[in-house]
Short mmCIF file of C-alpha atoms and ligand atoms in Angstrom, two decimals:
data_model
loop_
_atom_site.label_atom_id
_atom_site.label_comp_id
_atom_site.label_asym_id
_atom_site.label_seq_id
_atom_site.Cartn_x
_atom_site.Cartn_y
_atom_site.Cartn_z
CA MET F 899 -15.78 0.30 12.20
CA THR F 900 -17.48 0.03 8.81
CA GLU F 901 -16.75 2.67 6.20
CA ALA F 902 -20.20 4.20 6.76
CA GLU F 903 -19.42 4.49 10.48
CA GLN F 904 -16.03 6.03 9.69
CA LEU F 905 -17.68 8.66 7.51
CA GLN F 906 -20.13 9.51 10.27
CA ALA F 907 -17.41 9.60 12.91
CA VAL F 908 -15.13 11.86 10.89
CA ALA F 909 -17.98 14.30 10.18
CA ALA F 910 -18.68 14.45 13.92
CA ALA F 911 -14.97 14.95 14.66
CA PHE F 912 -14.86 17.84 12.18
CA GLU F 913 -17.86 19.47 13.75
CA ALA F 914 -16.47 19.07 17.27
CA ARG F 915 -13.15 20.56 16.22
CA PHE F 916 -14.27 23.42 13.99
CA GLY F 917 -17.78 24.19 15.24
CA GLU F 918 -19.56 23.63 11.95
CA ALA F 919 -20.46 20.76 9.65
CA PRO F 920 -17.95 19.73 6.94
CA GLU F 921 -18.75 20.46 3.30
CA THR F 922 -17.60 17.06 2.08
CA VAL F 923 -16.79 13.67 3.58
CA VAL F 924 -14.86 10.94 1.72
CA ALA F 925 -12.92 7.75 2.38
CA ALA F 926 -10.20 5.69 0.69
CA PRO F 927 -9.12 2.15 1.54
CA GLY F 928 -5.74 0.62 2.37
CA ARG F 929 -4.61 -2.50 0.55
CA VAL F 930 -2.98 -5.84 1.11
CA ASN F 931 -0.70 -7.13 -1.63
CA LEU F 932 -0.98 -10.84 -2.37
CA LEU F 933 1.87 -11.36 -4.87
CA GLY F 934 4.39 -9.26 -6.82
CA GLU F 935 6.38 -7.20 -4.32
CA HIS F 936 8.62 -4.31 -5.35
CA THR F 937 7.78 -5.19 -8.94
CA ASP F 938 5.74 -2.02 -9.41
CA TYR F 939 8.63 0.42 -9.81
CA ASN F 940 10.17 -2.11 -12.22
CA GLY F 941 7.23 -2.07 -14.63
CA GLY F 942 5.99 -5.47 -13.44
CA TYR F 943 2.79 -7.15 -12.28
CA VAL F 944 1.11 -6.84 -8.88
CA LEU F 945 -1.89 -8.50 -7.26
CA PRO F 946 -3.24 -6.24 -4.49
CA MET F 947 -6.65 -6.15 -2.84
CA ALA F 948 -8.20 -2.94 -1.50
CA LEU F 949 -9.34 -3.54 2.06
CA ARG F 950 -12.92 -3.40 3.20
CA ASP F 951 -13.55 -1.06 6.16
CA MET F 952 -9.86 -0.32 6.65
CA GLY F 953 -8.76 3.04 5.39
CA VAL F 954 -8.71 6.78 5.86
CA ALA F 955 -11.81 9.00 6.10
CA ILE F 956 -11.58 12.77 5.67
CA ALA F 957 -14.11 15.52 6.38
CA MET F 958 -13.21 18.82 4.73
CA GLY F 959 -14.46 22.36 4.43
CA ARG F 960 -13.20 25.75 3.40
CA GLY F 961 -11.01 27.32 6.07
CA SER F 962 -10.90 30.51 8.06
CA ALA F 963 -7.81 32.16 6.53
CA PRO F 964 -6.51 32.30 2.92
CA GLY F 965 -3.73 29.83 2.20
CA VAL F 966 -3.95 28.12 5.58
CA ILE F 967 -4.56 24.40 6.04
CA GLU F 968 -5.79 23.29 9.44
CA ALA F 969 -5.47 19.51 9.62
CA TYR F 970 -6.66 17.47 12.57
CA SER F 971 -6.14 13.75 13.06
CA ASP F 972 -8.91 12.55 15.32
CA THR F 973 -7.23 9.14 15.54
CA PHE F 974 -3.97 10.55 16.90
CA HIS F 975 -5.46 13.67 18.53
CA ASP F 976 -2.92 15.73 16.70
CA ALA F 977 -3.37 19.05 14.89
CA GLU F 978 -1.00 20.48 12.29
CA THR F 979 -1.32 23.89 10.63
CA ARG F 980 0.38 24.40 7.28
CA ALA F 981 0.54 27.04 4.58
CA ILE F 982 -0.27 26.01 1.00
CA THR F 983 3.13 27.44 0.04
CA ASP F 984 5.02 25.19 2.52
CA GLY F 985 7.44 22.48 1.45
CA ALA F 986 7.53 18.96 2.91
CA GLU F 987 8.68 18.72 6.52
CA ARG F 988 8.45 14.99 7.27
CA ARG F 989 5.11 15.41 9.06
CA TRP F 990 1.93 13.44 8.44
CA SER F 991 0.27 16.54 7.03
CA ASP F 992 2.82 16.50 4.18
CA TYR F 993 0.63 13.94 2.39
CA VAL F 994 -2.44 16.16 2.65
CA LEU F 995 -0.53 19.32 1.78
CA GLY F 996 1.12 17.72 -1.27
CA CYS F 997 -2.27 16.58 -2.58
CA LEU F 998 -3.89 19.98 -2.05
CA LYS F 999 -0.98 21.66 -3.82
CA ALA F 1000 -1.30 19.20 -6.71
CA VAL F 1001 -4.95 19.88 -7.50
CA VAL F 1002 -6.35 22.93 -5.68
CA ALA F 1003 -3.40 25.21 -4.83
CA GLU F 1004 -5.11 28.34 -6.17
CA GLU F 1005 -8.41 27.62 -4.46
CA VAL F 1006 -6.72 26.97 -1.10
CA ALA F 1007 -4.67 30.16 -1.49
CA GLU F 1008 -8.00 32.00 -1.65
CA THR F 1009 -10.16 30.23 0.89
CA GLY F 1010 -7.95 28.07 3.10
CA VAL F 1011 -9.04 24.56 4.05
CA ARG F 1012 -9.73 22.64 7.19
CA LEU F 1013 -10.08 18.96 7.63
CA ALA F 1014 -10.45 16.19 10.14
CA LEU F 1015 -9.36 12.63 9.47
CA ILE F 1016 -9.62 9.23 11.04
CA THR F 1017 -7.67 6.18 10.03
CA THR F 1018 -8.33 2.54 10.77
CA LEU F 1019 -5.00 1.51 9.20
CA PRO F 1020 -2.11 1.05 11.58
CA MET F 1021 0.93 3.06 10.42
CA GLY F 1022 3.92 1.01 9.33
CA ALA F 1023 1.85 -2.16 8.92
CA GLY F 1024 2.54 -2.43 5.19
CA LEU F 1025 -1.11 -1.77 4.36
CA SER F 1026 -0.70 1.56 2.52
CA SER F 1027 -1.77 4.06 5.13
CA SER F 1028 0.09 6.75 3.14
CA ALA F 1029 -1.59 5.95 -0.16
CA ALA F 1030 -5.02 5.87 1.48
CA LEU F 1031 -4.32 9.29 3.01
CA GLU F 1032 -3.26 10.64 -0.39
CA VAL F 1033 -6.25 9.22 -2.25
CA ALA F 1034 -8.67 10.44 0.42
CA SER F 1035 -7.04 13.90 0.36
CA LEU F 1036 -7.38 14.13 -3.43
CA ARG F 1037 -10.98 12.91 -3.32
CA ALA F 1038 -11.86 15.46 -0.65
CA ALA F 1039 -10.07 18.34 -2.39
CA ASN F 1040 -11.74 17.54 -5.72
CA ALA F 1041 -15.17 17.19 -4.17
CA LEU F 1042 -14.83 20.42 -2.21
CA PHE F 1043 -13.78 22.53 -5.19
CA GLY F 1044 -15.78 20.72 -7.88
CA LYS F 1045 -12.87 19.19 -9.77
CA VAL F 1046 -13.10 15.90 -11.60
CA LEU F 1047 -10.28 13.36 -11.71
CA SER F 1048 -10.88 9.77 -12.81
CA PRO F 1049 -9.81 7.00 -10.41
CA VAL F 1050 -6.77 6.21 -12.58
CA GLU F 1051 -5.80 9.91 -12.79
CA THR F 1052 -6.19 10.13 -9.02
CA ALA F 1053 -3.81 7.20 -8.55
CA ILE F 1054 -1.25 8.78 -10.88
CA LYS F 1055 -1.47 12.14 -9.06
CA ALA F 1056 -1.22 10.51 -5.64
CA ARG F 1057 1.90 8.62 -6.64
CA ALA F 1058 3.43 11.81 -8.05
CA VAL F 1059 2.79 13.56 -4.71
CA GLU F 1060 4.54 10.75 -2.87
CA ASN F 1061 7.49 10.65 -5.28
CA ASP F 1062 8.00 14.36 -5.87
CA PHE F 1063 6.68 16.08 -2.74
CA VAL F 1064 7.08 13.58 0.09
CA GLY F 1065 10.24 12.18 -1.51
CA MET F 1066 9.48 8.46 -1.33
CA PRO F 1067 10.38 6.71 -4.62
CA CYS F 1068 7.45 4.27 -4.55
CA GLY F 1069 5.70 2.61 -7.47
CA ILE F 1070 2.01 3.03 -8.26
CA MET F 1071 0.54 -0.13 -6.76
CA ASP F 1072 -0.75 1.29 -3.48
CA GLN F 1073 -2.36 4.41 -4.88
CA PHE F 1074 -3.86 2.38 -7.73
CA ALA F 1075 -5.32 -0.25 -5.41
CA SER F 1076 -6.73 2.44 -3.12
CA SER F 1077 -8.19 4.58 -5.90
CA VAL F 1078 -9.26 2.02 -8.50
CA GLY F 1079 -9.65 -1.20 -6.51
CA GLU F 1080 -12.98 -2.37 -5.19
CA PRO F 1081 -12.67 -3.18 -1.47
CA GLY F 1082 -12.53 -6.93 -0.89
CA LYS F 1083 -11.74 -7.73 -4.54
CA VAL F 1084 -8.35 -8.74 -5.90
CA LEU F 1085 -6.97 -6.53 -8.66
CA PHE F 1086 -4.32 -7.63 -11.15
CA LEU F 1087 -2.36 -4.66 -12.44
CA ASN F 1088 0.29 -4.33 -15.11
CA THR F 1089 2.22 -1.36 -13.71
CA ARG F 1090 3.89 -0.69 -17.06
CA THR F 1091 0.70 -0.17 -19.05
CA LEU F 1092 -1.74 0.42 -16.16
CA ASP F 1093 -4.00 -2.24 -17.70
CA TYR F 1094 -5.89 -3.93 -14.92
CA THR F 1095 -8.44 -6.61 -14.37
CA PRO F 1096 -10.36 -7.80 -11.30
CA ALA F 1097 -9.53 -11.35 -10.24
CA PRO F 1098 -11.82 -13.83 -8.47
CA SER F 1099 -11.22 -14.78 -4.86
CA LEU F 1100 -10.74 -18.37 -3.72
CA PRO F 1101 -13.98 -19.99 -2.58
CA GLY F 1102 -13.76 -21.58 0.86
CA HIS F 1103 -10.57 -19.70 1.76
CA ARG F 1104 -9.71 -16.43 3.43
CA PHE F 1105 -6.75 -14.11 3.36
CA VAL F 1106 -5.80 -13.29 6.93
CA ILE F 1107 -3.61 -10.26 7.63
CA VAL F 1108 -1.42 -10.38 10.72
CA HIS F 1109 0.65 -7.40 11.86
CA SER F 1110 3.99 -8.60 13.19
CA GLY F 1111 4.21 -5.74 15.68
CA VAL F 1112 7.36 -4.47 13.95
CA SER F 1113 6.55 -1.17 12.25
CA HIS F 1114 8.45 -0.29 9.12
CA GLN F 1115 9.54 3.16 8.06
CA LEU F 1116 9.63 3.24 4.29
CA THR F 1117 10.98 6.74 4.06
CA GLU F 1118 14.10 5.39 5.70
CA ASP F 1119 16.88 3.91 3.65
CA GLY F 1120 15.88 0.33 2.83
CA TYR F 1121 13.26 1.04 0.21
CA ALA F 1122 15.24 3.71 -1.64
CA THR F 1123 18.30 1.45 -1.58
CA ARG F 1124 16.33 -1.31 -3.32
CA VAL F 1125 15.10 1.15 -5.96
CA ALA F 1126 18.70 2.26 -6.57
CA GLU F 1127 19.89 -1.35 -6.78
CA CYS F 1128 17.26 -2.08 -9.43
CA HIS F 1129 18.44 0.90 -11.46
CA ALA F 1130 22.03 -0.30 -11.14
CA ALA F 1131 21.03 -3.81 -12.27
CA CYS F 1132 19.19 -2.33 -15.28
CA ALA F 1133 22.26 -0.31 -16.26
CA ALA F 1134 24.55 -3.34 -15.91
CA LEU F 1135 22.23 -5.51 -18.02
CA GLY F 1136 21.40 -2.85 -20.58
CA VAL F 1137 17.62 -2.96 -20.07
CA GLY F 1138 15.20 -0.15 -19.36
CA MET F 1139 13.27 -1.99 -16.65
CA LEU F 1140 13.87 -5.25 -14.80
CA SER F 1141 10.46 -6.49 -15.93
CA ASP F 1142 11.95 -6.57 -19.46
CA LEU F 1143 13.74 -9.71 -18.23
CA GLY F 1144 12.32 -13.22 -18.00
CA PRO F 1145 13.36 -16.71 -16.94
CA GLU F 1146 15.49 -16.97 -20.09
CA ASP F 1147 17.76 -14.23 -18.68
CA MET F 1148 18.64 -16.04 -15.44
CA ASP F 1149 22.24 -16.77 -16.51
CA ARG F 1150 22.95 -13.10 -17.25
CA ILE F 1151 21.31 -12.14 -13.99
CA ALA F 1152 23.38 -14.66 -12.02
CA ALA F 1153 26.56 -13.14 -13.47
CA LEU F 1154 25.80 -9.69 -12.00
CA PRO F 1155 27.80 -8.68 -8.91
CA ALA F 1156 26.07 -9.40 -5.58
CA PRO F 1157 23.62 -8.23 -4.38
CA LEU F 1158 22.37 -6.96 -7.77
CA ASN F 1159 22.04 -10.55 -9.02
CA ARG F 1160 19.71 -11.45 -6.16
CA ARG F 1161 17.72 -8.25 -6.45
CA ALA F 1162 17.11 -8.72 -10.17
CA ARG F 1163 16.27 -12.40 -9.67
CA HIS F 1164 13.59 -11.44 -7.13
CA ILE F 1165 11.93 -9.08 -9.59
CA VAL F 1166 11.86 -11.72 -12.32
CA THR F 1167 10.58 -14.53 -10.06
CA ASP F 1168 8.06 -12.40 -8.15
CA ASN F 1169 6.77 -10.93 -11.39
CA ARG F 1170 6.10 -14.47 -12.60
CA CYS F 1171 4.49 -15.31 -9.23
CA ALA F 1172 1.99 -12.46 -9.72
CA LEU F 1173 1.18 -13.66 -13.24
CA ASP F 1174 0.85 -17.29 -12.13
CA GLY F 1175 -1.17 -16.06 -9.16
CA LEU F 1176 -3.76 -14.55 -11.48
CA ALA F 1177 -3.98 -17.91 -13.29
CA ALA F 1178 -4.37 -19.77 -9.96
CA LEU F 1179 -7.15 -17.41 -8.85
CA THR F 1180 -8.90 -17.77 -12.19
CA ALA F 1181 -8.67 -21.55 -11.91
CA GLY F 1182 -9.81 -21.46 -8.27
CA ASP F 1183 -6.64 -23.37 -7.32
CA ALA F 1184 -5.96 -22.42 -3.69
CA ALA F 1185 -3.11 -24.92 -3.27
CA ALA F 1186 -1.26 -23.46 -6.25
CA PHE F 1187 -1.83 -19.92 -5.00
CA GLY F 1188 -0.49 -20.91 -1.58
CA ARG F 1189 2.66 -22.38 -3.11
CA LEU F 1190 3.29 -19.12 -4.97
CA MET F 1191 2.96 -17.17 -1.70
CA ILE F 1192 5.54 -19.45 -0.08
CA GLU F 1193 7.90 -19.05 -3.02
CA SER F 1194 7.41 -15.28 -2.97
CA HIS F 1195 8.22 -15.02 0.73
CA ALA F 1196 11.43 -17.02 0.28
CA SER F 1197 12.44 -14.62 -2.47
CA GLU F 1198 11.63 -11.58 -0.32
CA ARG F 1199 13.74 -13.10 2.45
CA ASP F 1200 16.73 -14.50 0.54
CA ASP F 1201 16.97 -12.46 -2.67
CA TYR F 1202 15.40 -9.08 -1.92
CA GLU F 1203 16.28 -9.16 1.79
CA ILE F 1204 13.31 -7.12 2.95
CA THR F 1205 11.94 -9.43 5.64
CA VAL F 1206 12.72 -9.35 9.37
CA ALA F 1207 13.06 -12.20 11.89
CA GLU F 1208 9.52 -11.56 13.19
CA THR F 1209 7.80 -11.79 9.80
CA ASP F 1210 9.89 -14.85 8.87
CA ALA F 1211 8.85 -16.57 12.11
CA LEU F 1212 5.20 -15.62 11.60
CA VAL F 1213 5.20 -17.04 8.08
CA GLU F 1214 6.71 -20.31 9.31
CA ALA F 1215 4.16 -20.59 12.11
CA ALA F 1216 1.33 -19.65 9.73
CA LEU F 1217 2.24 -22.60 7.50
CA ALA F 1218 2.81 -24.99 10.41
CA LEU F 1219 -0.67 -24.12 11.68
CA GLY F 1220 -2.33 -25.05 8.38
CA ALA F 1221 -2.18 -22.02 6.09
CA LEU F 1222 -1.79 -23.00 2.43
CA GLY F 1223 0.53 -20.08 1.87
CA ALA F 1224 1.90 -17.07 3.73
CA ARG F 1225 4.21 -14.18 2.99
CA GLN F 1226 5.23 -10.75 4.14
CA THR F 1227 3.15 -8.11 2.36
CA GLY F 1228 3.98 -4.55 1.30
CA GLY F 1229 7.22 -2.63 1.29
CA GLY F 1230 8.73 -4.78 4.01
CA PHE F 1231 11.36 -4.38 6.70
CA GLY F 1232 8.60 -5.42 9.11
CA GLY F 1233 4.88 -4.78 8.87
CA SER F 1234 2.35 -7.52 8.17
CA ILE F 1235 2.10 -10.98 6.75
CA VAL F 1236 -0.85 -12.30 4.74
CA ALA F 1237 -1.82 -15.96 4.97
CA LEU F 1238 -4.22 -18.07 2.91
CA VAL F 1239 -6.29 -20.09 5.36
CA PRO F 1240 -9.19 -22.52 4.79
CA ALA F 1241 -12.32 -20.65 5.95
CA GLU F 1242 -13.29 -23.23 8.55
CA LYS F 1243 -9.84 -23.05 10.18
CA VAL F 1244 -9.59 -19.25 10.43
CA GLU F 1245 -10.80 -18.94 14.00
CA ASP F 1246 -8.56 -21.62 15.52
CA TRP F 1247 -5.67 -20.57 13.33
CA SER F 1248 -5.94 -16.94 14.42
CA GLY F 1249 -6.18 -17.98 18.07
CA ALA F 1250 -3.04 -20.08 17.77
CA ILE F 1251 -1.12 -17.24 16.09
CA ALA F 1252 -2.20 -14.81 18.81
CA ALA F 1253 -1.15 -17.28 21.51
CA GLY F 1254 2.25 -17.91 19.94
CA PHE F 1255 3.07 -14.29 19.08
CA PRO F 1256 2.04 -11.82 21.80
CA ALA F 1257 3.32 -8.84 19.78
CA ALA F 1258 1.35 -9.87 16.67
CA ARG F 1259 -2.22 -8.84 15.89
CA VAL F 1260 -4.75 -10.31 13.48
CA LEU F 1261 -5.95 -7.20 11.65
CA ALA F 1262 -8.33 -8.49 9.04
CA VAL F 1263 -9.88 -11.56 7.46
CA THR F 1264 -11.03 -11.07 3.88
C1 GLA A 2076 5.37 0.09 -0.91
C2 GLA A 2076 5.31 1.03 -2.11
C3 GLA A 2076 4.73 0.30 -3.33
C4 GLA A 2076 5.41 -1.03 -3.58
C5 GLA A 2076 5.48 -1.85 -2.30
C6 GLA A 2076 6.27 -3.11 -2.48
O1 GLA A 2076 4.09 -0.23 -0.46
O2 GLA A 2076 4.55 2.15 -1.82
O3 GLA A 2076 4.83 1.14 -4.46
O4 GLA A 2076 6.68 -0.86 -4.14
O5 GLA A 2076 6.05 -1.11 -1.24
O6 GLA A 2076 5.67 -3.97 -3.37
#
C-alpha cells in the first residue's frame, strides 16, 4: 500500500468506526538502520533510512467525551479507551496517550479525541513501529489542535515520550529518522549534536530488508541491560559518553571487566563504521559499504551480543547468495536483517532467501 493509499484507508476506517469523517489524517514512516547500532544513546553516529510506504497512518478527530481517548487499530481490529490522565499500562495505546499528554493534554481534557490507525510495519521487526506511531500521533495531535512543532522538535518529544512515559530507554535515532528523514533517502545523524545530512544511495544496488520471523520485544530486558552496561563502562573509564572514545582507547577498553570491554568496543567500532559508511556512500563505493555491514554484524554478534541464531544464519546466507554486505538492523534480539544486493540480482536473491528460510519474509527493497 502506498502512503497515499494508507491515508485514504485510515480515513475510511475512521469513518466506519465513528460514523463521521476525521478532522485530520497524517502518516509517519518506519526506518531501517544501515550502520551504527546502539550508538545513539552513546552520543554516536547513525545511518538510518526512513522507509517509503511503510509506516503508521492516523486519522483523528475531536471525541465524544472530555478527557477520553478512543483509539482504534484497524490493522489489529483492536480498540482501546483511555483517559488523558491515565499512566502507562504496557498497551499499544500508551504511545498515543503519551504523545497526546505531551502536547495537547489540556485540549484533550476539554474535547476528548478519537482516532483510527493502520500500520504497514510489522511489530518487533526492528523497523521502528513504535517511533512511527509516536511521530504520527504527535503530527495528528498538532494538526488537530493547530500546534506547530518542527520535525526536529517532534523527534525530541517523541523520544521523551518513549523514555519517560513508556519507559523504554532508547536513543533518538528512530524518532529522528521517522520525523526528519525523507523516505527512501539515507540520513547521517550525529546523535550528540543532532547535526544531520542526507547521504546518497548506491547506484545499481538495493538495500533489501528481510524479517527473520523472530520478533523482538525491546521493552524486555536486553535493551535496558545494554544501556546500563554502557553507563557502567563510562563510569569505569571516566568518560561521559562512550562516543568520547576512539580507536586510540582500545587498550583501556580491553582492560575493562567482561562484558563491559566488548560492549564498549562495539560502540567504538560501530561508530566508526557509521562514519566510514557515510564516506563510502559519498564515494559511491558499494563494496566498501558492504564490508562495513559485515564488520558491523560481527560486532553486533560477538561484542554487543544482540543477534540471534536466525539473524546470524540469514546474514550468512545473504552473503553466500551474493549480497555485498548484510547485518541485523535495529535494536536486535531478533527482527530483521538488511542486505546490500546488486539491483539485477535482487529477484533471484530474494527467491533463494525465501526458499531457504520459510519463516523469513522479504519486507522491502529500497
Ligand atoms: C532501537 C532504539 C534506538 C536504537 C536502536 C539500536 O531501535 O529505539 O534508539 O538504540 O534500537 O541502534
